[in-house]
Short mmCIF file of C-alpha atoms and ligand atoms in Angstrom, two decimals:
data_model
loop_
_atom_site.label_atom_id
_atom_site.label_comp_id
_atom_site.label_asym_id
_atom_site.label_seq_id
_atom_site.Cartn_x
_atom_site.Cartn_y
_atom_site.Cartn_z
CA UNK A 1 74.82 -37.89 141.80
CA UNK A 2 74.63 -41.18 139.78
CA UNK A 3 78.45 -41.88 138.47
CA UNK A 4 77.05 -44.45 135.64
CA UNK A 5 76.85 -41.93 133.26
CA UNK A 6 79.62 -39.94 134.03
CA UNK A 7 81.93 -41.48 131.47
CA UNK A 8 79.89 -40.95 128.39
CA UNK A 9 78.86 -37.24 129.68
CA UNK A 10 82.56 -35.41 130.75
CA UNK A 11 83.95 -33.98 128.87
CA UNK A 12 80.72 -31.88 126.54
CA UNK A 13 82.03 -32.08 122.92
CA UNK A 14 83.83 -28.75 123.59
CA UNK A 15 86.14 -30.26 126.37
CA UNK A 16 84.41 -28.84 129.54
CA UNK A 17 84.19 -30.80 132.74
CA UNK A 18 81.41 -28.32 134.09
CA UNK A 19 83.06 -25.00 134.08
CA UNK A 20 86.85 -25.85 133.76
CA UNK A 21 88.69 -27.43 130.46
CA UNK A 22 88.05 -25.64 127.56
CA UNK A 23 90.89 -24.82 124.74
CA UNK A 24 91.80 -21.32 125.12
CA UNK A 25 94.44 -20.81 122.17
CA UNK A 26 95.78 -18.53 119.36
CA UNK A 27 93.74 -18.93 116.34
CA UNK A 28 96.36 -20.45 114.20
CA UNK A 29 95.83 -23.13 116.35
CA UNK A 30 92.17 -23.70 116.69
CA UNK A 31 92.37 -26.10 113.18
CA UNK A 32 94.95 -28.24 114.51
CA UNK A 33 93.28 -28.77 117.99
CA UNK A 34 90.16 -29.96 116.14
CA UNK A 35 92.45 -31.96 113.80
CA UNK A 36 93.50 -34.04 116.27
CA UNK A 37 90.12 -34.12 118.29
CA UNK A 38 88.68 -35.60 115.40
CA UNK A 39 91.32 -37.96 114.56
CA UNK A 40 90.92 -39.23 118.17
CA UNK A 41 87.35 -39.57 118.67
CA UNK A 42 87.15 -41.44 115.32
CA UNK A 43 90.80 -44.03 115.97
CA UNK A 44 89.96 -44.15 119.74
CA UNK A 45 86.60 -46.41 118.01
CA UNK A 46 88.50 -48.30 115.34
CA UNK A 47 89.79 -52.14 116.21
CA UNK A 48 93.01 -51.85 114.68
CA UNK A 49 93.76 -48.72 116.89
CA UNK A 50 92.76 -50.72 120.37
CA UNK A 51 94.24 -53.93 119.23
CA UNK A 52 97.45 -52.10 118.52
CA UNK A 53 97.38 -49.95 121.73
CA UNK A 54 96.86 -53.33 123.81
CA UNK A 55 99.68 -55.47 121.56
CA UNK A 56 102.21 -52.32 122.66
CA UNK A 57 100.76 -52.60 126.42
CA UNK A 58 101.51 -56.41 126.84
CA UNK A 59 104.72 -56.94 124.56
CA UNK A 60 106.58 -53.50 125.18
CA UNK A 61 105.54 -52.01 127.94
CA UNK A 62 105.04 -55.14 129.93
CA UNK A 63 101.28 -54.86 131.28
CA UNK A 64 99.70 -55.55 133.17
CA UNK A 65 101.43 -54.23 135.80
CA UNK A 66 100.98 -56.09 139.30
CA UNK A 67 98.72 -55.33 142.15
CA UNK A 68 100.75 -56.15 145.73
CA UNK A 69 99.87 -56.33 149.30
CA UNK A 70 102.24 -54.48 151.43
CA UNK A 71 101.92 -57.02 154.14
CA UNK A 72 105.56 -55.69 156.30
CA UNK A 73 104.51 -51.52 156.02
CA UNK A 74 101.07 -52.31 157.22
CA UNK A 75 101.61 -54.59 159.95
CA UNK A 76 104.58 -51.86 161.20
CA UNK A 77 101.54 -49.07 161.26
CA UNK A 78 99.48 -51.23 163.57
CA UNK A 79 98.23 -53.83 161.43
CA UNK A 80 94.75 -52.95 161.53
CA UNK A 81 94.54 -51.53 157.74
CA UNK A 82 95.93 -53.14 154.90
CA UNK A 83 98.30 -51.23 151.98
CA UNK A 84 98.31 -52.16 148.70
CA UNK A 85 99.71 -51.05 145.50
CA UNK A 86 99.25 -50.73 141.83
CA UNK A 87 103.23 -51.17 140.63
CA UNK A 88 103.32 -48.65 137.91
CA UNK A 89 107.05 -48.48 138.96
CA UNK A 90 107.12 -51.66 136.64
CA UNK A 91 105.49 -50.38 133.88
CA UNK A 92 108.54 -49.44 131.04
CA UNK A 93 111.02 -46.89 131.35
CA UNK A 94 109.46 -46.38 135.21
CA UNK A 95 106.75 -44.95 135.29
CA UNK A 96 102.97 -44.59 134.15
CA UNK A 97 103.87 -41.64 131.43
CA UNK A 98 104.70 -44.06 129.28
CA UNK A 99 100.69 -45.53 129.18
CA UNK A 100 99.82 -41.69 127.70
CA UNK A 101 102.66 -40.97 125.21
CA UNK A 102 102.40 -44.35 123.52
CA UNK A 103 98.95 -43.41 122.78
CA UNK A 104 99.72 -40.17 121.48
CA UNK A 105 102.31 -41.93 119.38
CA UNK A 106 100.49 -43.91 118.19
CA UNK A 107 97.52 -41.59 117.07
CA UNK A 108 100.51 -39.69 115.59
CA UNK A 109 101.09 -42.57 113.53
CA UNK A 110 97.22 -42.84 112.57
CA UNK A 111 97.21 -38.82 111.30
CA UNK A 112 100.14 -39.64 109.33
CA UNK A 113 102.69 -37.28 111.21
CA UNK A 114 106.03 -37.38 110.49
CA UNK A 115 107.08 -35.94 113.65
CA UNK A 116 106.14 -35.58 118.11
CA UNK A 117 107.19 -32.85 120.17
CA UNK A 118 107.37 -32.03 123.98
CA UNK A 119 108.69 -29.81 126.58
CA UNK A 120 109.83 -31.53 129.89
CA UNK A 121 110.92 -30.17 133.06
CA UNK A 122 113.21 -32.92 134.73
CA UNK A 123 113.00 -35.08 131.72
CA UNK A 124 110.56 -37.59 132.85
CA UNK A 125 107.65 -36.73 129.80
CA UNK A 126 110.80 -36.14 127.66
CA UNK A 127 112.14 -39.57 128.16
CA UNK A 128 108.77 -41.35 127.88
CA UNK A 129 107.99 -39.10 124.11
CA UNK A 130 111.28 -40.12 122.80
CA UNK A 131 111.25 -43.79 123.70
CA UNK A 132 107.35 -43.52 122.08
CA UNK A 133 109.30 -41.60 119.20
CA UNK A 134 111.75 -44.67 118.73
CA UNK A 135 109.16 -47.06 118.82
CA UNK A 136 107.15 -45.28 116.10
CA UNK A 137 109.77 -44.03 114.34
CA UNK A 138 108.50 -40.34 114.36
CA UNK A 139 111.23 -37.32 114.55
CA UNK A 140 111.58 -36.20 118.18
CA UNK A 141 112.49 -32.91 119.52
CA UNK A 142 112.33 -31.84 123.05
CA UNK A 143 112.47 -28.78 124.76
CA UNK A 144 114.14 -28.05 127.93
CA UNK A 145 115.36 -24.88 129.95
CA UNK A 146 119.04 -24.94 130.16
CA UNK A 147 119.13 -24.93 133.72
CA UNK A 148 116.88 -28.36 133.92
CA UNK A 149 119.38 -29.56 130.89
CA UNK A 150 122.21 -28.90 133.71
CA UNK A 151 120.36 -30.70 136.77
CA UNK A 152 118.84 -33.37 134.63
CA UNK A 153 122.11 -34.99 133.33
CA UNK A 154 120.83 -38.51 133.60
CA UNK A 155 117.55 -38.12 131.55
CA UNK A 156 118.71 -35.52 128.94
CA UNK A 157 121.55 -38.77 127.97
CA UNK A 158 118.67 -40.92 127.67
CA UNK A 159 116.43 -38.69 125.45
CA UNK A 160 119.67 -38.78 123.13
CA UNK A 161 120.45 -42.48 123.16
CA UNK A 162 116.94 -42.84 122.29
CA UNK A 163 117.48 -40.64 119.05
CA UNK A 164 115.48 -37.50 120.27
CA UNK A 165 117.32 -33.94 119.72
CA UNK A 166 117.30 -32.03 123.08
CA UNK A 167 116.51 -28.30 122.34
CA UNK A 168 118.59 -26.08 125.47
CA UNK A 169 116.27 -23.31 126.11
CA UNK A 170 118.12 -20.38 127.39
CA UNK A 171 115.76 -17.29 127.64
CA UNK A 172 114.12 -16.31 130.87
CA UNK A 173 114.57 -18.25 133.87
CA UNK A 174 115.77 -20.93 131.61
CA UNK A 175 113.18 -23.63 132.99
CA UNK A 176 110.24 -25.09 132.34
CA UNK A 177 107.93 -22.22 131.26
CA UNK A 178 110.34 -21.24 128.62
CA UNK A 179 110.65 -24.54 127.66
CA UNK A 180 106.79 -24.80 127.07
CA UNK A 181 106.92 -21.41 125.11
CA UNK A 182 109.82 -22.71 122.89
CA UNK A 183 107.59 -26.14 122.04
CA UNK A 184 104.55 -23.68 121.41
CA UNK A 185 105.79 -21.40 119.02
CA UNK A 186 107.59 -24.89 116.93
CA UNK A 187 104.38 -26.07 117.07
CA UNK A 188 102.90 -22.80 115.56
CA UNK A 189 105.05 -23.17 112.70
CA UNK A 190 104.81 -26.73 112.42
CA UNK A 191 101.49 -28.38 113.32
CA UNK A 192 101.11 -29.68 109.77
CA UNK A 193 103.66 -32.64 109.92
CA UNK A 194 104.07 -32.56 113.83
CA UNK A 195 102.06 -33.68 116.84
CA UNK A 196 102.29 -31.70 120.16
CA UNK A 197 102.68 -34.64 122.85
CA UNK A 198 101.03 -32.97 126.14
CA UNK A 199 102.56 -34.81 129.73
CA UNK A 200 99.62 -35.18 131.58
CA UNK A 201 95.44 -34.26 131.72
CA UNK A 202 96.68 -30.56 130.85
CA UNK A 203 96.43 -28.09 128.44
CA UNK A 204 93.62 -27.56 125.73
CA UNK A 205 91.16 -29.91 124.72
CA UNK A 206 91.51 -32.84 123.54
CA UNK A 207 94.29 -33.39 125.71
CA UNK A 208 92.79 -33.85 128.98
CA UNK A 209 90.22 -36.17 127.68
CA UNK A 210 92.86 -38.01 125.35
CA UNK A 211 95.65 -38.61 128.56
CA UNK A 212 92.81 -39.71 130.38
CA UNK A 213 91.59 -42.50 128.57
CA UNK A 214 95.30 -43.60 127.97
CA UNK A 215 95.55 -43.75 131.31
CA UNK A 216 92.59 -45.47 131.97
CA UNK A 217 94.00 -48.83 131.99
CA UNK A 218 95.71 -48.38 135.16
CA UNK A 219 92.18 -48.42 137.30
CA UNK A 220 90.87 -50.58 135.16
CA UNK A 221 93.37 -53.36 135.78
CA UNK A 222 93.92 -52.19 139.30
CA UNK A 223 90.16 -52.83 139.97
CA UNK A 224 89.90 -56.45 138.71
CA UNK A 225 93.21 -57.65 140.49
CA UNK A 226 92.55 -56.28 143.58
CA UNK A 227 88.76 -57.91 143.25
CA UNK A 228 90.34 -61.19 142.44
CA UNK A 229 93.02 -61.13 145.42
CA UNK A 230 90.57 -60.07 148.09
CA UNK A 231 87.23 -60.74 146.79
CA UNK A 232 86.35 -57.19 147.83
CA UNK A 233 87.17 -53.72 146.47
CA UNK A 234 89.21 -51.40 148.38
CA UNK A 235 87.73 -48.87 151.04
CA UNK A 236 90.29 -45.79 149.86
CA UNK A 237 92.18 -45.44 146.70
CA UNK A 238 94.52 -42.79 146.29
CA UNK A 239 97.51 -41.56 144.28
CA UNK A 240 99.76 -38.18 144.18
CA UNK A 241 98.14 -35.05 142.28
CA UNK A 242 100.87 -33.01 139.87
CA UNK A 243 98.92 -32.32 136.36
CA UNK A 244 97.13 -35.42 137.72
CA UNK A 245 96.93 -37.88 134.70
CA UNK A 246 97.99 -41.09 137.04
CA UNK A 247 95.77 -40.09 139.50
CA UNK A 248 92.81 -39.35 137.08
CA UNK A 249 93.32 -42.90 135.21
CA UNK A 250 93.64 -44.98 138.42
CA UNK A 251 90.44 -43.09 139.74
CA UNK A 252 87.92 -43.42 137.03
CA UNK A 253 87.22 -46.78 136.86
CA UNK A 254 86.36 -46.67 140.53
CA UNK A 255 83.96 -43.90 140.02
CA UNK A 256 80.39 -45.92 140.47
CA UNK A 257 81.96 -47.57 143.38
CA UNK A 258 81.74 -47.23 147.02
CA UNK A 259 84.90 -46.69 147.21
CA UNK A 260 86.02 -43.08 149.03
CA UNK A 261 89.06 -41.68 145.93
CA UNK A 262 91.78 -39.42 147.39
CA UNK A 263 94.46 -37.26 145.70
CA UNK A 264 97.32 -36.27 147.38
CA UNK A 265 99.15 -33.04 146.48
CA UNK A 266 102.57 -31.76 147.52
CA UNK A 267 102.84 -29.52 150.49
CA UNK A 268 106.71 -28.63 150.23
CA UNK A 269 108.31 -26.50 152.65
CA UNK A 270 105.09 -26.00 154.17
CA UNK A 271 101.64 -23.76 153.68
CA UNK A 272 103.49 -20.31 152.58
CA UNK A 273 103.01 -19.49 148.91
CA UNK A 274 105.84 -20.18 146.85
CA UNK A 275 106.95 -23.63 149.25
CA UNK A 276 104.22 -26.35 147.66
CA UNK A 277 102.41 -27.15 144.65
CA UNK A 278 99.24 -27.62 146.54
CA UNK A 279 97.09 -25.86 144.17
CA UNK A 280 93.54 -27.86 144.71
CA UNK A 281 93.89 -26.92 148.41
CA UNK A 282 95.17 -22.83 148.23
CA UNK A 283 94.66 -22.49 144.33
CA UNK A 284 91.63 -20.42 142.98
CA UNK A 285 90.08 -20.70 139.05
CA UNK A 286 91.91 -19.32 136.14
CA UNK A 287 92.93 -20.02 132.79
CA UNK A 288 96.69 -20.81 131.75
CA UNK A 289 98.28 -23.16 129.11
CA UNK A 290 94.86 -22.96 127.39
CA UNK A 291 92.48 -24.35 130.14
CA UNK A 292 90.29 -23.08 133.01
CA UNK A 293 90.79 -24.88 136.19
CA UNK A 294 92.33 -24.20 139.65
CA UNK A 295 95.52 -22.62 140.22
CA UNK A 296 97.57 -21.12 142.55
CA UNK A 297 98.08 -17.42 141.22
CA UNK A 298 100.78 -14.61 142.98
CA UNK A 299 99.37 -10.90 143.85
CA UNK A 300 99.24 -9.52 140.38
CA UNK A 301 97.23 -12.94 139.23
CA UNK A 302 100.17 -14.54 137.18
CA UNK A 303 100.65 -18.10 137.78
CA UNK A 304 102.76 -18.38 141.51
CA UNK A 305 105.96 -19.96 141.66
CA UNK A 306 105.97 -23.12 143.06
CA UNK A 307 108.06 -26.11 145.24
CA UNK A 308 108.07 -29.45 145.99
CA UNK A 309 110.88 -31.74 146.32
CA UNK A 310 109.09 -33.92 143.78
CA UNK A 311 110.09 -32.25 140.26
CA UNK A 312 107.15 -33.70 138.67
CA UNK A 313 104.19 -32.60 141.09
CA UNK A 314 105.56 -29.13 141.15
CA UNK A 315 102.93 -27.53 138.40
CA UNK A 316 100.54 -24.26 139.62
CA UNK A 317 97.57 -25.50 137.99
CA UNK A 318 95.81 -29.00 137.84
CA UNK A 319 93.75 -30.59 135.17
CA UNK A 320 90.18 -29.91 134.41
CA UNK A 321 88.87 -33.26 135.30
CA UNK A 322 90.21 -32.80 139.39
CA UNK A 323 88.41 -29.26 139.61
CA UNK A 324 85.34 -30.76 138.58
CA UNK A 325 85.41 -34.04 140.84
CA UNK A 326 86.01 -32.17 143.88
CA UNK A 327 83.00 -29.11 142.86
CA UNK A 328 80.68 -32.62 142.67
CA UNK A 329 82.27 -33.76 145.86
CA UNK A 330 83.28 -37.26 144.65
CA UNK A 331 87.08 -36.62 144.65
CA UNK A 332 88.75 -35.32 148.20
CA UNK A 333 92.27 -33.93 148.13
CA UNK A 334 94.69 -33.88 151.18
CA UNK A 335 98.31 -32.83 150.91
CA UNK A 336 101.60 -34.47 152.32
CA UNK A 337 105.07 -32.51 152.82
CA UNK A 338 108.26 -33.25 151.46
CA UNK A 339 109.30 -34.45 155.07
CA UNK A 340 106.44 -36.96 155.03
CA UNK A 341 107.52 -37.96 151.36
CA UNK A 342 111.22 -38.45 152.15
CA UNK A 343 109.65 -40.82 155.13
CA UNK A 344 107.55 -42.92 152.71
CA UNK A 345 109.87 -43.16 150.28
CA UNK A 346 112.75 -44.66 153.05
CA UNK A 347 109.40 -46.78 155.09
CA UNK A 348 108.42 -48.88 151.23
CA UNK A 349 112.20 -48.95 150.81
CA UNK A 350 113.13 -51.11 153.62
CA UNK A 351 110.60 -52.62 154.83
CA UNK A 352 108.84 -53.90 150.94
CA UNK A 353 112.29 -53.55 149.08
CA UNK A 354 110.64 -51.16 146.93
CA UNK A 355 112.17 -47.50 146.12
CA UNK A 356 109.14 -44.97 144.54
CA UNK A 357 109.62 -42.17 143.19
CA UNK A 358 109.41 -39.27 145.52
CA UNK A 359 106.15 -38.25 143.13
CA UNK A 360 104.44 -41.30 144.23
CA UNK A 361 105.65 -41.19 148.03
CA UNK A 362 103.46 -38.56 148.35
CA UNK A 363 100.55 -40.82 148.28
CA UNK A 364 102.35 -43.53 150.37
CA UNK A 365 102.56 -40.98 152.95
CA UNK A 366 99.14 -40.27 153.18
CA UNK A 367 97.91 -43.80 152.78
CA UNK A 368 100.56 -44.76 155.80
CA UNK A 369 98.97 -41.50 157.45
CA UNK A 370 95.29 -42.94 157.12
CA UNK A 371 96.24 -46.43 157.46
CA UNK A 372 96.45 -45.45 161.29
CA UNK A 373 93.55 -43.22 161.23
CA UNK A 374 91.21 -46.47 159.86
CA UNK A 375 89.73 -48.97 161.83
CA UNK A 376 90.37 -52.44 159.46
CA UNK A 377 90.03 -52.18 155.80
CA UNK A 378 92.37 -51.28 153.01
CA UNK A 379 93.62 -48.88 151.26
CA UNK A 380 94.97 -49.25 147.23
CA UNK A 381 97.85 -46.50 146.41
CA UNK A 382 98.73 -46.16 143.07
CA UNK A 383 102.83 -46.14 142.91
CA UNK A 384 103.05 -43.99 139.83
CA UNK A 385 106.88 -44.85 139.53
CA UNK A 386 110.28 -46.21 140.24
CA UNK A 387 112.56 -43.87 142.76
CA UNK A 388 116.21 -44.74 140.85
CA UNK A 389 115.60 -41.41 139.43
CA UNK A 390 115.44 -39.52 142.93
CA UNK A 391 118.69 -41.61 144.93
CA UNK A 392 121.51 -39.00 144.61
CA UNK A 393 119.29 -36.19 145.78
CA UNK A 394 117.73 -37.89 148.61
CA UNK A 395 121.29 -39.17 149.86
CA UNK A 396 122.70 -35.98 149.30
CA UNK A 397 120.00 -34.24 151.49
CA UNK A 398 118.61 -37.30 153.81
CA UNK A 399 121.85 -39.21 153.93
CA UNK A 400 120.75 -43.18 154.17
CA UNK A 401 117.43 -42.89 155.80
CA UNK A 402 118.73 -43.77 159.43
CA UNK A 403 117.03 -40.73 160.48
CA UNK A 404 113.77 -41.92 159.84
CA UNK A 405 113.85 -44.76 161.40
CA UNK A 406 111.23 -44.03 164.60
CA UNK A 407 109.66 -41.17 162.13
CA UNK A 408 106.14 -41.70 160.86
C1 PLP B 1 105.26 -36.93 136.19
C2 PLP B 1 105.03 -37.82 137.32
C3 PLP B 1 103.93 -37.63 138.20
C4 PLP B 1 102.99 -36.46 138.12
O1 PLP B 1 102.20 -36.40 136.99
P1 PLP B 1 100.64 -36.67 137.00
O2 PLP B 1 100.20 -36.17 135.67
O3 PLP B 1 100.02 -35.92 138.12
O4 PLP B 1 100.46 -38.13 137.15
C5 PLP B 1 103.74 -38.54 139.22
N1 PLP B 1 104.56 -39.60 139.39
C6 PLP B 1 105.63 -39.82 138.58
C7 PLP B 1 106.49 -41.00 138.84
C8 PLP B 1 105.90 -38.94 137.52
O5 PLP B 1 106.95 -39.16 136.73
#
């Protein structure tokens, strides 16, 4: 298939990427979805909408964000194949969610809403709407089951320095599926003044199409630094796979390339339903949270409980965009356990002084994994975010890392 084209054809006007996307809502909610699909495909044109967007990238976000050659890790795994990474670890507040919500906020800001909500399940989306809902200025509220509001300490403080009212959500299991039914039915009653802020290539159209193209800018710079540091482009990119909006961004721009694109999902406890999130690799298609794609579905065909020791890979179902990548064979996806996570995460710590996030050591495992596998080259990862986040559980479980010291 020619990939020039791509771009312009995915997704059709009604948010399909072949079979999967789609919006599959209530009715109520069929006006506001177009509300906002039309708002974006006419700001997403406008100058004053990019020149914004790219004024907030450099002066508050701090893009770019560097490309860097992992010149210690890859001479330790034989030397042969080079690592390199995109550092969204240095993008603001840690991570690459912010590139996504500060375009939502600000096409919030273009409708004229007065107000942004969000669920979150270990506070990473909630902390990067309500820092967009500071800068803006909008009203923030996010929900959050009561049981993530316990484990989450850290983030849920942040959310309220930042002005955002944390909503305790205490029906059900009391965690992140109740949390996305309390956001839905405020949104029900409120789409008029508020904007539903969506944490990654999920959910109904526009959304998946709309995260994408925030995200875009990752690949996009990724692509011309690592051209103008090695005069080449990379053999393998790859990045970790939860709803897979850093993934999808850093990918796309490679698309027409000869370049082979890997996502990397968690593998947990191991292959047993119920221990990973691997849902490309054991999931099968079905429609939840108002999309079709693939996703990994218990006996009675309810969405499957999932694990990883990454909080924010551990989602059944995967967006649209993945599905269709891998049906046209352009997109492979491999897995890597939390063993081989906890492994990466200790390797970039001490031998590049650089602690991910357990999210993103998921693809440092598999690019250290390959690395060895490869015969010369070089592989990009993209290092979705900073690991400060992750310390007390890994040293509460791992200890300092000693452990690992002969493990790859
Ligand atoms: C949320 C999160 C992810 C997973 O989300 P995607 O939509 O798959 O990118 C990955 N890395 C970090 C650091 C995150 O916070």
């Amino acid at each position: 298939m020619d990939f020039s084209t791509y771009l312009k054809n995915y997704p059709t006007k009604d948010g399909y990427f072949g079979k999967y996307g789609g919006a599959y809502l209530p009715p109520q909610l069929v006006p506001a979805m177009k509300d906002i699909t039309d708002a974006y495909l006419t700001i997403c044109h406008s100058s004053q909408f990019i020149n914004e967007l790219r004024r907030i990238r450099r002066e508050f976000q701090g893009r770019p964000t560097p490309v860097y050659h992992c010149e210690t890790l890859s001479r330790r795994l034989g030397g042969k194949t080079q690592i390199y990474l995109k550092r969204e670890d240095l993008n603001h507040t840690g991570a690459h969610k912010l590139n996504h919500c500060m375009g939502e906020g600000l096409l919030a800001k273009f409708m004229g809403k007065k107000r942004i909500i969000a669920e979150t399940g270990a506070g990473q989306h909630g902390v990067a709407v309500a820092t967009a809902a500071a800068f803006f200025g909008l009203d923030c509220t996010v929900y959050m089951g009561a049981v993530d509001v316990a484990k989450q300490a850290p983030n849920v403080a942040r959310m309220k320095v930042l002005g955002t009212k944390v909503v305790s959500v205490t029906e059900g299991q009391q965690t992140l599926k109740e949390a996305v039914d309390a956001a839905f039915a405020d949104y029900l009653e409120n789409y008029k003044d508020t904007i539903y802020a969506i944490g990654s290539v999920v959910g109904p159209h526009p959304f998946p199409m709309m995260v994408r193209d925030f995200q875009y800018v990752v690949g996009e710079e990724a692509r011309a630094q690592f051209k103008e540091m090695t005069g080449f482009l990379p053999d393998v990119i790859t990045a970790c796979v939860g709803g897979g909006s850093n993934s999808i961004g850093f990918f796309l721009p490679f698309i027409n390339d000869p370049v082979e694109i890997v996502g990397v999902e968690p593998l947990g406890r191991g292959t047993k339903l119920g221990d990973h999130a691997a849902s490309m690799t054991y999931g099968s298609e079905g429609v939840m949270h108002g999309f079709n794609s693939i996703m990994l579905k218990d006996e009675n065909g309810e969405p499957a409980p999932v694990y990883s020791i990454a909080s924010g890979l551990d989602y059944q179902s995967v967006g649209p965009e993945h599905a269709f990548l891998r049906e046209l064979g352009r997109v492979k996806y491999e897995s890597a356990t939390d063993r081989e996570a906890v492994n990466a995460f200790f390797k970039l710590s001490r031998y590049e002084g650089i602690i991910p996030a357990l999210e993103s050591s998921h693809a440092v495992a598999y690019a250290m994994r390959r690395a060895k596998e490869m015969d010369g080259g070089s592989i990009l990862v993209n290092l979705s975010g900073r690991g400060d986040k992750d310390l007390d559980y890994v040293i509460e479980k791992y200890g300092y890392g000693d452990d690992f010291a002969d493990f790859d």
